[in-house]
Tab-separated table of C-alpha atoms and ligand atoms in Angstrom:
chain	number	residue	atom	x	y	z
V	16	UNK	CA	0.000	0.000	0.000
V	17	UNK	CA	1.369	3.462	-0.872
V	18	UNK	CA	1.279	6.020	1.898
V	19	UNK	CA	-1.096	8.952	1.498
V	20	UNK	CA	0.357	12.207	0.181
V	21	UNK	CA	-0.124	14.752	2.937
V	22	UNK	CA	2.418	17.389	1.862
V	23	UNK	CA	1.543	20.619	0.123
V	24	UNK	CA	2.644	20.189	-3.496
V	25	UNK	CA	4.771	23.187	-4.466
V	26	UNK	CA	3.614	24.239	-7.927
V	27	UNK	CA	6.827	25.525	-9.520
V	28	UNK	CA	5.174	25.646	-12.933
V	29	UNK	CA	2.526	28.098	-11.738
V	30	UNK	CA	5.049	30.136	-9.727
V	31	UNK	CA	7.366	30.351	-12.748
V	32	UNK	CA	4.493	31.390	-15.054
V	33	UNK	CA	3.566	34.140	-12.606
V	34	UNK	CA	7.197	35.302	-12.345
V	35	UNK	CA	7.499	35.395	-16.126
V	36	UNK	CA	4.312	37.460	-16.369
V	37	UNK	CA	5.658	39.891	-13.744
V	38	UNK	CA	8.932	40.144	-15.682
V	39	UNK	CA	7.135	40.770	-18.960
V	40	UNK	CA	5.154	43.543	-17.269
V	41	UNK	CA	8.440	45.300	-16.318
V	42	UNK	CA	9.943	45.195	-19.810
V	43	UNK	CA	8.019	48.150	-21.319
V	44	UNK	CA	9.276	50.596	-18.675
V	45	UNK	CA	12.842	49.409	-19.309
V	46	UNK	CA	12.333	49.910	-23.052
V	47	UNK	CA	11.014	53.412	-22.382
V	48	UNK	CA	14.031	54.337	-20.260
V	49	UNK	CA	16.763	52.536	-22.211
V	50	UNK	CA	15.400	52.912	-25.745
V	51	UNK	CA	15.795	49.174	-26.398
V	52	UNK	CA	14.594	45.828	-25.088
V	53	UNK	CA	16.757	43.737	-22.723
V	54	UNK	CA	18.762	41.190	-24.743
V	55	UNK	CA	19.861	37.645	-23.980
V	56	UNK	CA	22.488	35.881	-26.121
V	57	UNK	CA	22.579	32.097	-25.960
V	58	UNK	CA	25.532	30.230	-27.453
V	59	UNK	CA	25.256	26.549	-28.332
V	60	UNK	CA	28.273	24.607	-29.563
V	61	UNK	CA	27.529	21.231	-31.134
V	62	UNK	CA	24.348	19.213	-31.410
V	63	UNK	CA	23.701	17.710	-27.984
V	64	UNK	CA	19.947	16.910	-28.169
V	65	UNK	CA	19.137	17.935	-24.570
V	66	UNK	CA	21.015	21.226	-25.017
V	67	UNK	CA	19.105	21.911	-28.236
V	68	UNK	CA	15.805	21.521	-26.369
V	69	UNK	CA	16.990	23.848	-23.567
V	70	UNK	CA	18.204	26.485	-26.031
V	71	UNK	CA	14.923	26.380	-27.961
V	72	UNK	CA	12.836	26.843	-24.834
V	73	UNK	CA	15.079	29.674	-23.600
V	74	UNK	CA	14.679	31.429	-26.966
V	75	UNK	CA	10.885	31.065	-26.861
V	76	UNK	CA	10.588	32.244	-23.237
V	77	UNK	CA	12.847	35.252	-23.919
V	78	UNK	CA	10.688	36.427	-26.817
V	79	UNK	CA	7.489	35.817	-24.817
V	80	UNK	CA	8.813	38.103	-22.081
V	81	UNK	CA	9.292	40.878	-24.673
V	82	UNK	CA	13.080	40.609	-24.629
V	83	UNK	CA	15.489	40.211	-27.539
V	84	UNK	CA	16.948	36.773	-28.094
V	85	UNK	CA	20.239	36.340	-29.939
V	86	UNK	CA	20.980	32.716	-30.775
V	87	UNK	CA	24.439	31.587	-31.832
V	88	UNK	CA	24.654	27.966	-32.977
V	89	UNK	CA	28.192	26.866	-33.706
V	90	UNK	CA	29.399	23.538	-35.118
V	91	UNK	CA	30.886	20.968	-32.686
V	92	UNK	CA	34.348	21.450	-34.227
V	93	UNK	CA	34.434	25.196	-33.401
V	94	UNK	CA	37.822	26.091	-31.916
V	95	UNK	CA	38.136	27.471	-28.412
V	96	UNK	CA	39.593	30.686	-29.861
V	97	UNK	CA	36.592	31.197	-32.161
V	98	UNK	CA	34.261	30.709	-29.199
V	99	UNK	CA	36.302	33.173	-27.102
V	100	UNK	CA	36.138	35.664	-29.992
V	101	UNK	CA	32.357	35.342	-30.077
V	102	UNK	CA	32.152	35.868	-26.295
V	103	UNK	CA	34.344	38.984	-26.665
V	104	UNK	CA	32.028	40.320	-29.391
V	105	UNK	CA	28.973	39.703	-27.186
V	106	UNK	CA	30.721	41.389	-24.231
V	107	UNK	CA	31.208	44.461	-26.439
V	108	UNK	CA	27.671	44.485	-27.873
V	109	UNK	CA	25.528	47.025	-26.024
V	110	UNK	CA	22.299	45.310	-27.044
V	111	UNK	CA	23.348	42.164	-25.166
V	112	UNK	CA	22.664	42.231	-21.415
V	113	UNK	CA	23.016	38.519	-20.735
V	114	UNK	CA	25.337	35.869	-22.176
V	115	UNK	CA	24.725	32.177	-21.643
V	116	UNK	CA	27.066	29.567	-23.032
V	117	UNK	CA	25.167	26.286	-22.933
V	118	UNK	CA	27.030	23.512	-21.120
V	119	UNK	CA	28.379	20.911	-21.666
V	120	UNK	CA	30.893	22.161	-24.232
V	121	UNK	CA	32.741	19.722	-26.539
V	122	UNK	CA	35.767	18.068	-24.893
V	123	UNK	CA	38.378	20.103	-26.787
V	124	UNK	CA	37.074	23.334	-25.221
V	125	UNK	CA	38.014	24.341	-21.669
V	126	UNK	CA	34.692	25.455	-20.194
V	127	UNK	CA	36.425	27.272	-17.307
V	128	UNK	CA	38.301	29.497	-19.791
V	129	UNK	CA	35.078	30.275	-21.651
V	130	UNK	CA	33.083	31.075	-18.488
V	131	UNK	CA	35.950	33.273	-17.258
V	132	UNK	CA	35.816	35.265	-20.496
V	133	UNK	CA	32.201	36.353	-19.999
V	134	UNK	CA	31.795	39.887	-18.642
V	135	UNK	CA	30.582	39.297	-15.031
V	136	UNK	CA	27.964	42.045	-15.549
V	137	UNK	CA	26.438	39.908	-18.336
V	138	UNK	CA	26.936	36.540	-16.621
V	139	UNK	CA	23.241	35.693	-16.223
V	140	UNK	CA	24.060	32.070	-15.342
V	141	UNK	CA	26.055	33.358	-12.356
V	142	UNK	CA	28.889	30.875	-12.974
V	143	UNK	CA	31.764	33.426	-13.241
V	144	UNK	CA	34.107	33.341	-10.224
V	145	UNK	CA	33.459	37.043	-9.679
V	146	UNK	CA	29.743	36.386	-9.202
V	147	UNK	CA	30.409	33.271	-7.078
V	148	UNK	CA	32.754	35.371	-4.917
V	149	UNK	CA	30.295	38.239	-4.610
V	150	UNK	CA	27.573	35.803	-3.551
V	151	UNK	CA	29.906	34.275	-0.955
V	152	UNK	CA	30.741	37.655	0.625
V	153	UNK	CA	27.168	38.960	0.391
V	154	UNK	CA	27.724	41.576	-2.334
V	155	UNK	CA	25.412	42.299	-5.253
V	156	UNK	CA	25.824	39.361	-7.632
V	157	UNK	CA	24.147	37.547	-10.481
V	158	UNK	CA	23.091	34.287	-8.806
V	159	UNK	CA	22.818	30.871	-10.559
V	160	UNK	CA	19.252	30.362	-11.760
V	161	UNK	CA	18.362	26.943	-10.296
V	162	UNK	CA	19.311	27.745	-6.685
V	163	UNK	CA	17.746	31.208	-7.004
V	164	UNK	CA	14.489	29.645	-8.205
V	165	UNK	CA	14.616	27.072	-5.413
V	166	UNK	CA	15.035	29.855	-2.840
V	167	UNK	CA	12.036	31.724	-4.280
V	168	UNK	CA	9.877	28.609	-3.867
V	169	UNK	CA	11.095	28.113	-0.285
V	170	UNK	CA	10.328	31.711	0.642
V	171	UNK	CA	6.911	31.452	-0.951
V	172	UNK	CA	6.056	28.389	1.152
V	173	UNK	CA	7.818	29.214	4.416
V	174	UNK	CA	8.204	33.011	4.485
V	175	UNK	CA	11.116	33.854	6.796
V	176	UNK	CA	13.742	31.097	6.694
V	177	UNK	CA	15.834	32.459	9.548
V	178	UNK	CA	17.014	29.858	12.061
V	179	UNK	CA	15.799	26.875	10.052
V	180	UNK	CA	18.194	23.974	9.504
V	181	UNK	CA	18.726	23.398	5.780
V	182	UNK	CA	20.518	20.311	4.493
V	183	UNK	CA	21.753	20.715	0.908
V	184	UNK	CA	22.720	17.405	-0.675
V	185	UNK	CA	25.244	18.089	-3.448
V	186	UNK	CA	28.193	20.497	-3.623
V	187	UNK	CA	28.383	21.418	-7.306
V	188	UNK	CA	29.292	24.954	-8.336
V	189	UNK	CA	26.035	25.360	-10.244
V	190	UNK	CA	23.540	24.097	-7.655
V	191	UNK	CA	24.747	22.848	-4.254
V	192	UNK	CA	27.298	25.515	-3.299
V	193	UNK	CA	25.315	28.596	-4.417
V	194	UNK	CA	22.168	27.092	-2.828
V	195	UNK	CA	24.021	26.791	0.485
V	196	UNK	CA	25.255	30.394	0.185
V	197	UNK	CA	21.747	31.688	-0.481
V	198	UNK	CA	20.324	29.805	2.505
V	199	UNK	CA	23.136	31.092	4.723
V	200	UNK	CA	22.272	34.625	3.585
V	201	UNK	CA	18.723	33.935	4.772
V	202	UNK	CA	20.161	33.032	8.203
V	203	UNK	CA	19.506	29.320	7.927
V	204	UNK	CA	21.798	26.867	9.674
V	205	UNK	CA	23.259	25.106	6.634
V	206	UNK	CA	24.722	21.625	6.284
V	207	UNK	CA	26.240	20.678	2.916
V	208	UNK	CA	26.189	16.928	2.370
V	209	UNK	CA	27.873	15.158	-0.541
V	210	UNK	CA	29.088	11.821	-1.860
V	211	UNK	CA	31.559	11.359	1.029
V	212	UNK	CA	29.088	12.256	3.780
V	213	UNK	CA	28.744	9.553	6.438
V	214	UNK	CA	25.246	8.462	7.503
V	215	UNK	CA	23.419	10.801	5.140
V	216	UNK	CA	19.929	9.655	6.285
V	217	UNK	CA	20.671	10.705	9.893
V	218	UNK	CA	21.817	14.154	8.721
V	219	UNK	CA	18.825	14.661	6.450
V	220	UNK	CA	16.511	13.710	9.368
V	221	UNK	CA	17.676	16.871	11.181
V	222	UNK	CA	16.569	19.136	8.347
V	223	UNK	CA	13.675	21.589	8.328
V	224	UNK	CA	14.579	22.163	4.663
V	225	UNK	CA	16.029	19.479	2.377
V	226	UNK	CA	17.453	20.473	-1.010
V	227	UNK	CA	18.390	17.405	-3.032
V	228	UNK	CA	20.760	18.154	-5.943
V	229	UNK	CA	22.521	14.866	-6.493
V	230	UNK	CA	21.523	13.354	-9.830
V	231	UNK	CA	20.586	9.932	-8.379
V	232	UNK	CA	17.060	8.749	-9.038
V	233	UNK	CA	14.902	8.541	-5.881
V	234	UNK	CA	17.895	8.319	-3.536
V	235	UNK	CA	16.269	10.270	-0.681
V	236	UNK	CA	13.719	8.012	1.011
V	237	UNK	CA	10.623	8.905	3.027
V	238	UNK	CA	12.114	7.734	6.314
V	239	UNK	CA	14.973	10.258	5.892
V	240	UNK	CA	12.535	13.156	6.115
V	241	UNK	CA	11.608	14.871	9.367
V	242	UNK	CA	7.800	15.101	9.568
V	243	UNK	CA	6.663	18.491	8.256
V	244	UNK	CA	9.988	19.363	6.560
V	245	UNK	CA	10.049	21.189	3.217
V	246	UNK	CA	11.647	19.208	0.393
V	247	UNK	CA	13.076	20.855	-2.740
V	248	UNK	CA	13.948	18.213	-5.314
V	249	UNK	CA	16.363	19.633	-7.893
V	250	UNK	CA	17.217	16.289	-9.473
V	251	UNK	CA	16.180	15.415	-13.005
V	252	UNK	CA	16.746	11.728	-13.790
V	253	UNK	CA	15.418	9.780	-16.757
V	254	UNK	CA	14.493	6.203	-15.813
V	255	UNK	CA	12.600	3.358	-17.521
V	256	UNK	CA	8.823	3.968	-17.470
V	257	UNK	CA	5.951	1.572	-16.787
V	258	UNK	CA	5.570	0.637	-20.474
V	259	UNK	CA	8.428	-1.139	-22.277
V	260	UNK	CA	10.638	1.251	-24.259
V	261	UNK	CA	9.182	4.321	-22.528
V	262	UNK	CA	11.060	6.519	-20.042
V	263	UNK	CA	9.936	8.957	-17.372
V	264	UNK	CA	11.507	11.729	-15.321
V	265	UNK	CA	12.007	11.338	-11.592
V	266	UNK	CA	13.759	13.463	-9.011
V	267	UNK	CA	16.415	12.668	-6.419
V	268	UNK	CA	13.661	12.037	-3.840
V	269	UNK	CA	11.293	9.051	-3.753
V	270	UNK	CA	8.286	11.282	-4.311
V	271	UNK	CA	5.385	9.270	-2.852
V	272	UNK	CA	7.313	8.286	0.259
V	273	UNK	CA	8.664	11.782	0.918
V	274	UNK	CA	5.315	13.453	0.186
V	275	UNK	CA	3.701	11.263	2.857
V	276	UNK	CA	5.986	12.745	5.529
V	277	UNK	CA	7.017	16.210	4.320
V	278	UNK	CA	5.090	19.416	4.986
V	279	UNK	CA	5.691	20.593	1.415
V	280	UNK	CA	7.491	19.142	-1.606
V	281	UNK	CA	8.341	20.022	-5.213
V	282	UNK	CA	7.278	17.461	-7.824
V	283	UNK	CA	9.476	16.352	-10.737
V	284	UNK	CA	8.653	17.538	-13.342
V	285	UNK	CA	6.824	20.778	-12.543
V	286	UNK	CA	8.770	21.896	-9.453
V	287	UNK	CA	12.220	23.455	-9.656
V	288	UNK	CA	12.687	22.868	-13.411
V	289	UNK	CA	10.399	25.664	-14.679
V	290	UNK	CA	11.982	28.114	-12.222
V	291	UNK	CA	15.368	27.876	-13.930
V	292	UNK	CA	14.332	29.574	-17.183
V	293	UNK	CA	12.149	32.102	-15.340
V	294	UNK	CA	15.176	33.069	-13.210
V	295	UNK	CA	17.359	33.313	-16.317
V	296	UNK	CA	14.943	35.940	-17.659
V	297	UNK	CA	14.889	37.603	-14.239
V	298	UNK	CA	18.698	37.800	-14.225
V	299	UNK	CA	18.679	39.218	-17.774
V	300	UNK	CA	16.241	41.965	-16.774
V	301	UNK	CA	18.258	42.725	-13.623
V	302	UNK	CA	21.551	42.770	-15.602
V	303	UNK	CA	19.945	45.115	-18.156
V	304	UNK	CA	18.908	47.525	-15.392
V	305	UNK	CA	22.319	47.474	-13.710
V	306	UNK	CA	24.207	47.949	-16.989
V	307	UNK	CA	21.991	50.920	-17.852
V	308	UNK	CA	22.504	52.545	-14.436
V	309	UNK	CA	18.895	51.923	-13.378
V	310	UNK	CA	18.021	50.550	-9.951
V	311	UNK	CA	16.957	46.902	-9.763
V	312	UNK	CA	13.308	46.227	-10.640
V	313	UNK	CA	11.470	45.711	-7.340
V	314	UNK	CA	9.714	42.564	-6.184
V	315	UNK	CA	11.551	40.120	-8.433
O	12	NAD	P1	26.738	17.276	-10.143
O	12	NAD	O1	26.896	15.898	-10.680
O	12	NAD	O2	27.666	18.355	-10.568
O	12	NAD	O3	26.800	17.209	-8.545
O	12	NAD	C1	26.165	16.209	-7.832
O	12	NAD	C2	26.523	16.331	-6.365
O	12	NAD	O4	25.891	15.249	-5.658
O	12	NAD	C3	28.017	16.221	-6.079
O	12	NAD	O5	28.410	17.345	-5.324
O	12	NAD	C4	28.187	14.935	-5.279
O	12	NAD	O6	29.093	15.085	-4.191
O	12	NAD	C5	26.796	14.688	-4.735
O	12	NAD	N1	26.535	13.255	-4.644
O	12	NAD	C6	26.708	12.305	-5.586
O	12	NAD	N2	26.379	11.084	-5.112
O	12	NAD	C7	25.977	11.266	-3.840
O	12	NAD	C8	25.525	10.395	-2.830
O	12	NAD	N3	25.405	9.097	-3.033
O	12	NAD	N4	25.210	10.939	-1.650
O	12	NAD	C9	25.322	12.263	-1.413
O	12	NAD	N5	25.727	13.132	-2.352
O	12	NAD	C10	26.069	12.648	-3.539
O	12	NAD	O7	25.227	17.659	-10.418
O	12	NAD	P2	24.481	19.096	-10.478
O	12	NAD	O8	24.836	19.778	-11.734
O	12	NAD	O9	24.639	19.806	-9.179
O	12	NAD	O10	22.974	18.582	-10.625
O	12	NAD	C11	22.343	17.791	-9.640
O	12	NAD	C12	20.992	17.337	-10.146
O	12	NAD	O11	20.192	18.474	-10.386
O	12	NAD	C13	21.024	16.561	-11.472
O	12	NAD	O12	19.997	15.589	-11.443
O	12	NAD	C14	20.696	17.617	-12.497
O	12	NAD	O13	20.084	17.072	-13.645
O	12	NAD	C15	19.734	18.458	-11.726
O	12	NAD	N6	19.661	19.853	-12.187
O	12	NAD	C16	18.424	20.366	-12.383
O	12	NAD	C17	18.278	21.663	-12.807
O	12	NAD	C18	16.899	22.229	-12.990
O	12	NAD	O14	16.717	23.134	-13.748
O	12	NAD	N7	15.918	21.691	-12.275
O	12	NAD	C19	19.399	22.460	-13.043
O	12	NAD	C20	20.662	21.926	-12.792
O	12	NAD	C21	20.778	20.612	-12.358
């Protein structure tokens, strides 16, 4: 028998749609003041199918928000120097407020060198060391989109996070570490767990907030969750589906089990995923304001 789902289901899809509508509503006043729309440049090298899907949906969402989208699709054999030259041209282009180089890059390109070449003021992914450093010391930064979106969902559900114990599982530069920094900024007590952590279930059981960013299908079980805790499942894992030959997406948390114990939980899909693109647009609008000398749009 499956346990009953008692948690509040956090509707990231609806939250993201609302955020995108609020962003779109701010674009006309930017256009009025700056004389142009905010612009996002997305660079894709090669033909990775998942990356192509991401780039397409970013392009569509950018246009829907009333922003300019500049797509640069380069062949897989593009040299690192040609890619760096393109980044330099985008850095110099005043119509471009945000630059996103879609990862992963082909093996012959050093992604660190490419990310380091992006002007930190246009680094809407928030991966540049300058933005990571600013986040760590509490200065104005562009913050990676997935953790930023996860924080927005947490604040929407819980309000003030101060004093809560958050356990972040995963220590990557794009999710785990910036997530931990954001939660620390909100005055949470933060534990970062990772692949070497001993007795992970016992640590997760202490958490008021669990953020799972591991990349292992349904690793976090229901009996790891403290009753009433809030669970943010960042994981996206493709596993075999019920019908032969079909696949389905699952998170890093065993959803039914965790939802029977948690106070609130994000589903996969429809939780954190949609927040990532919405936050990319948010960062582009914020970068556009800062680059133009305007104060940050409020309430985003
Ligand atoms: P990553 O592979 O860079 O990092 C995974 C982290 O998990 C590592 O720090 C590792 O120490 C930790 N880990 C691995 N095995 C573990 C174990 N057994 N116990 C505890 N910790 C363990 O991955 P990432 O880029 O941070 O992404 C994590 C997940 O989030 C993936 O499923 C990815 O697809 C997903 N993701 C989703 C979005 C989104 O938009 N929703 C965005 C980025 C990543």
